[in-house]
XYZ file of C-alpha atoms in Angstrom:
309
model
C 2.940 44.060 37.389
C 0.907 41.574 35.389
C 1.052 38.356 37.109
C 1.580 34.986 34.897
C -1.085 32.707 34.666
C 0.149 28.634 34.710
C -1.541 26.014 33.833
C -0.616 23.155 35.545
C -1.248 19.609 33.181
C -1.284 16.332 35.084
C 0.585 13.854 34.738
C -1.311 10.155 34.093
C -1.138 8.068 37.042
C 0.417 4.381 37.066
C -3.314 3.411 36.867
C -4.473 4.238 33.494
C -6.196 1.270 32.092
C -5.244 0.499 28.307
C -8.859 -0.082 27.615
C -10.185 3.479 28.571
C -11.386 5.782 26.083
C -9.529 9.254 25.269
C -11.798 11.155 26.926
C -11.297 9.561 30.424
C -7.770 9.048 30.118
C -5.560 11.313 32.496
C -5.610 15.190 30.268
C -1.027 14.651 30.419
C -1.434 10.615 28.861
C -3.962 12.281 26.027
C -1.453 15.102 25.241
C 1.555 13.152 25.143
C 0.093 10.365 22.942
C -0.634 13.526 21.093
C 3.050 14.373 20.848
C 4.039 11.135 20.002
C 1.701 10.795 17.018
C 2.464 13.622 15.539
C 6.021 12.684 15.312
C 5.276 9.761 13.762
C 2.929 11.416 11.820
C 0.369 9.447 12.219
C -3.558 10.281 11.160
C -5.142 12.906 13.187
C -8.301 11.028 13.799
C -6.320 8.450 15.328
C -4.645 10.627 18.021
C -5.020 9.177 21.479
C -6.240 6.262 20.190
C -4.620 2.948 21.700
C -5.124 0.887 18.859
C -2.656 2.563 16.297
C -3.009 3.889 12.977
C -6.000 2.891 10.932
C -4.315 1.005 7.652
C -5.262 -0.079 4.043
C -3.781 -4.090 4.584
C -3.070 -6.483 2.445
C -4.670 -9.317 4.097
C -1.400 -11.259 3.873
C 0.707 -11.863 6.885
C 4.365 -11.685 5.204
C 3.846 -8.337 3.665
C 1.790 -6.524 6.499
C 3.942 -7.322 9.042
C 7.046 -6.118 6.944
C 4.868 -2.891 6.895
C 5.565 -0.363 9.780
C 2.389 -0.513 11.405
C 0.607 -3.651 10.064
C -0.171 -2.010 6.528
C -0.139 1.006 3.900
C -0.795 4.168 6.601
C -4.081 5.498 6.412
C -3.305 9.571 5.927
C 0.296 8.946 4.057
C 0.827 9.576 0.448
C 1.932 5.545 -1.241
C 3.085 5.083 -4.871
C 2.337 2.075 -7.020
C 3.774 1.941 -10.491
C 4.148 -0.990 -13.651
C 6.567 -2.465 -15.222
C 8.066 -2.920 -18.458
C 4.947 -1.970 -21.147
C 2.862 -1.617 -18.094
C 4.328 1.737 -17.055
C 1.827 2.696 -19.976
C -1.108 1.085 -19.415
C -0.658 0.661 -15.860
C -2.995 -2.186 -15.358
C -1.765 -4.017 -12.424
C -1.417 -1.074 -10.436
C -4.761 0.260 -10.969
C -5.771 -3.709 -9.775
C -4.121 -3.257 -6.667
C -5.182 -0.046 -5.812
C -8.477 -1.111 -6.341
C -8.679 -4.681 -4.437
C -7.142 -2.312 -1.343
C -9.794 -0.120 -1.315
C -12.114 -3.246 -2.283
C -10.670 -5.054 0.778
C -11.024 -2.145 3.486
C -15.103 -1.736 2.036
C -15.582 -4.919 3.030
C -14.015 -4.526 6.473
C -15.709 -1.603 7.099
C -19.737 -1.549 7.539
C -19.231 2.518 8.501
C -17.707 3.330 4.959
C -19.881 0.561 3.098
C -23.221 2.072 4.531
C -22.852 5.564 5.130
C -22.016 6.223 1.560
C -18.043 7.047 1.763
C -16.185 7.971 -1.440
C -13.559 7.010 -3.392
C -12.006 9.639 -5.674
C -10.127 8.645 -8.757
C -8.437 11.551 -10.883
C -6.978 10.572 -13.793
C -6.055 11.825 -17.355
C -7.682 8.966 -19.632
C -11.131 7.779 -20.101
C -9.999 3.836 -19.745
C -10.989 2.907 -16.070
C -13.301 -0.088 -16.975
C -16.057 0.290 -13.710
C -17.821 -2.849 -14.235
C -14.564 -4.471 -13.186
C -14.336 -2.944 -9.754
C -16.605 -5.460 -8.494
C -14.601 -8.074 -8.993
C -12.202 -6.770 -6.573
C -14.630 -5.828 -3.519
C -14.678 -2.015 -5.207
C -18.269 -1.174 -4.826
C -18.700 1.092 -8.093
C -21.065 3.287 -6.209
C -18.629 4.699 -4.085
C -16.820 5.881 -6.924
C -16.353 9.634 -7.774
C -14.112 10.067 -11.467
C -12.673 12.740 -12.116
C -11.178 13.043 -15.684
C -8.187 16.026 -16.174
C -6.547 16.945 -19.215
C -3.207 17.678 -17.883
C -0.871 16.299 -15.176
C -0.897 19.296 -13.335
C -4.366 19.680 -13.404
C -4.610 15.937 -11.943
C -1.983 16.938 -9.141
C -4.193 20.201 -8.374
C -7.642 18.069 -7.901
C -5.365 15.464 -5.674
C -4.272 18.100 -3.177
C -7.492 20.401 -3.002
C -9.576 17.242 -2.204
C -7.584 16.366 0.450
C -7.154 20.046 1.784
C -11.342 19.963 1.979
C -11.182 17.009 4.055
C -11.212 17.228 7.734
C -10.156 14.738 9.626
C -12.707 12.664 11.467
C -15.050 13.852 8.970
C -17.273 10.986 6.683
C -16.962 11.838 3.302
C -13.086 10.422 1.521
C -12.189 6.385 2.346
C -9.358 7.398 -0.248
C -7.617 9.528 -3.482
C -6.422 7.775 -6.143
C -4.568 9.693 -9.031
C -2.562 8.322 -11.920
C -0.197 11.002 -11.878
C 2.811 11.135 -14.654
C 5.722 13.332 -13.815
C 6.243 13.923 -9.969
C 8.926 16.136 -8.596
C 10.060 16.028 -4.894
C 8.887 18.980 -3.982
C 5.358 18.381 -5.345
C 5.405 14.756 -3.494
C 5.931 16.840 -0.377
C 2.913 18.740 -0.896
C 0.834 15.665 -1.559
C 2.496 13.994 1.529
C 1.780 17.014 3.715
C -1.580 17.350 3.116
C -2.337 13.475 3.314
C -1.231 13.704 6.925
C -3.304 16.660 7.260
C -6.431 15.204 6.057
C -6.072 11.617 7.647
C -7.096 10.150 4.163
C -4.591 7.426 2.374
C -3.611 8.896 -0.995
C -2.821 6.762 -3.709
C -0.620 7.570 -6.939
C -0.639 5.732 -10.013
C 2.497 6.179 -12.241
C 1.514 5.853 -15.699
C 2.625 7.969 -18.914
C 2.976 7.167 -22.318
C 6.768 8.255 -22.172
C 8.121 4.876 -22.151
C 12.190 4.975 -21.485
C 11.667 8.483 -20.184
C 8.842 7.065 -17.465
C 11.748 4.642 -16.124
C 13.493 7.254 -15.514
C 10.603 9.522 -13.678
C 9.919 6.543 -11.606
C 13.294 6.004 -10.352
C 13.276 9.786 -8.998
C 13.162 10.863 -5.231
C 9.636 11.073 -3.672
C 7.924 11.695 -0.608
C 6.076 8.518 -0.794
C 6.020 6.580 2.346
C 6.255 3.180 0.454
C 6.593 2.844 -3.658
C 5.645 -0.113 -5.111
C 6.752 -1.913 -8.597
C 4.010 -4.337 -9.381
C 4.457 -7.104 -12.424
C 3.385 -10.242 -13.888
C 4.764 -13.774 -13.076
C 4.727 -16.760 -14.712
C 1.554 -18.865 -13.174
C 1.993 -22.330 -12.810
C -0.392 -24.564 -14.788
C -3.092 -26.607 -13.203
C -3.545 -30.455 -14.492
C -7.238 -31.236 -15.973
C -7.135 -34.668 -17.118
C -7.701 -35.632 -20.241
C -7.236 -31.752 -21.090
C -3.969 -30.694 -21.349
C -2.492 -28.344 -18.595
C -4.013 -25.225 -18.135
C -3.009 -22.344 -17.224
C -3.462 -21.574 -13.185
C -4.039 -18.722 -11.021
C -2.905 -15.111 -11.885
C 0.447 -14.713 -9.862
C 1.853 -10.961 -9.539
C 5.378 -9.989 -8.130
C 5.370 -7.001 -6.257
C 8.262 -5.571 -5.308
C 8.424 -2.629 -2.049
C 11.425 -0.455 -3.625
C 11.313 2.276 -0.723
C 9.799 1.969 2.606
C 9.997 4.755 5.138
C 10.915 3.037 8.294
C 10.777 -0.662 6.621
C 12.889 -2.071 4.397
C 12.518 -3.176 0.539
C 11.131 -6.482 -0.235
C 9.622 -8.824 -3.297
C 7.008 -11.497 -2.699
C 5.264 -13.341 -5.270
C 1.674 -13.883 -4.516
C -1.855 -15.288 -6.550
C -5.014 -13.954 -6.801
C -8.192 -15.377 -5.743
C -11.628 -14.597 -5.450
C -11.538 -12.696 -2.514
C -7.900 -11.234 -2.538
C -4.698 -12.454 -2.774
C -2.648 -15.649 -1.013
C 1.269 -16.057 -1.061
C 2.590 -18.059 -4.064
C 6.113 -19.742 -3.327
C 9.098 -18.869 -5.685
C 9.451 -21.460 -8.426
C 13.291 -21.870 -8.578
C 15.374 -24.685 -10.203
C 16.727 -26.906 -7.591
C 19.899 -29.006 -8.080
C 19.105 -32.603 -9.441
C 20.377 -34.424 -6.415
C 17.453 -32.320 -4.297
C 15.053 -32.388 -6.925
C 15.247 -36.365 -6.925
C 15.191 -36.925 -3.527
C 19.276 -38.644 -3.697
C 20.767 -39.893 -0.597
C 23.094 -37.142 0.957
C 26.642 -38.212 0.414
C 28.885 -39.653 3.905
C 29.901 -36.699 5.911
C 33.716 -36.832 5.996
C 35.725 -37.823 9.371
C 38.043 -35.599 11.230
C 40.641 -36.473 9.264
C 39.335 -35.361 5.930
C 38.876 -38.668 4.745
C 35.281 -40.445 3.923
C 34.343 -43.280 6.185
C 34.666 -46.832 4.125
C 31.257 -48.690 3.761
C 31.003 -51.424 5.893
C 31.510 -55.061 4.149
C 29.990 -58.190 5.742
């Protein structure tokens, strides 16, 4: 009779300092972490780690700490889309996308200096690169990829990731402005996004118009979809010039949000991202002018009489 072999794992002792790296952690603390992150499906490369999932932030404090996690997960599939005429064009999107990746360049020396890539697959010839700079997107890092059809585009997306290991230096990110999107082939992106470790990106744009709403609107696998649009800016005084127009203000509205909830802020850019703008609402004219509140009424229901001397 064959004899079983067991392999006894131990268990981490009350001791384990939060500070200690993976490797001398306790062997049962480094597998259950391991557990644990991949039911939250979090990146592979962060497994074990104690600081959490890496994340592509904002760098505003109302929206990334709506976000589960701080910020856009780093190996999770997110959708951005326009609005109105932009679901075309799909101009604001493509801004955002690029002042994220702009933003986490900056923040990180590794990707800036060992040469990590950015890959952006897309069916039209109209990404404008001498722009990138203005939003922290070092053009160098840029690999383009130009498709003729949308499955073509959806192809490239999921065989780049599929060549990435995780860990490995090579993709910061894949962007794709992807038209139609079933469930099923959101799946596959989303699968093999967690796979990877490397935050995928999806533009929505098509030339479709009414029919683009309605693609849009459909069930994804997305871990957060995004509707980004212009707002009215506020003008800026510049005496004896007439008022001029002031900072560009964006809404962006977070329509789905695996473990979140939606939201809509209103924010402004600036030179080096983004700050929060406040709503500009009408207010009732006794608020707006600053009008004594009236008497507050006594228990009776009646208003106190003013005093006479």
């Amino acid at each position: 009779m064959t004899r079983a072999k067991t392999i006894n794992t131990p268990i981490s002792s009350p001791g384990a300092q939060p500070g200690q790296s993976p490797a001398s952690q306790p062997l049962g603390l480094v597998a259950l972490r391991r557990q644990v992150a991949l039911l939250e499906k979090l990146p592979a490369a962060d497994l074990g780690s104690h600081r959490g999932p890496r994340v592509l932030d904002w760098g505003l404090a109302a929206i990334d700490r709506h976000l589960p996690g701080g910020g856009l997960a780093w190996g999770a599939l997110h959708e951005f889309a326009g609005d109105g005429p932009d679901l075309e064009e799909a101009s604001l999107p493509a801004a955002a996308v690029a002042r994220l990746i702009g933003r986490r360049l900056r923040l990180s020396p590794a990707n800036r200096n060992e040469g990590g890539s950015v890959l952006w697959v897309a069916r039209r010839r109209d990404l404008y690169a001498r722009a990138l700079p203005a939003a922290g997107f070092d053009p160098r890092h840029l690999l383009h990829l130009n498709v003729r059809r949308n499955t073509d585009a959806l192809w490239a997306i999921e065989e780049a990731l599929r060549c990435q290991h995780p860990g490995a230096a090579g993709l910061i990110a894949v962007v794709g402005e992807i038209g139609a999107l079933d469930l099923t082939q959101s799946r596959r992106l989303q699968l093999a996004a967690e796979k990877s470790g490397v935050p995928t990106l999806l533009i929505r744009r098509d030339s479709r118009g009414g029919e683009m709403r309605r693609l849009v609107q459909q069930p994804s696998a997305a871990m957060t979809r995004w509707r980004i649009a212009a707002a009215p800016s506020t003008g800026m005084a510049a005496p004896p010039h007439p008022i001029l127009p002031g900072p560009l203000r964006w809404r962006l509205d977070l329509w789905r949000c695996r473990g979140g909830r939606p939201a809509t802020w209103l924010i402004e850019e600036q030179a080096d991202g983004w700050r929060e703008a406040a709503f500009s609402q009408p207010v009732p004219a006794p608020l707006g002018d600053r009008l004594p509140a009236p008497p507050a009424a006594s228990a009776d229901g009646l208003r106190p009489k003013r005093a006479t001397g």
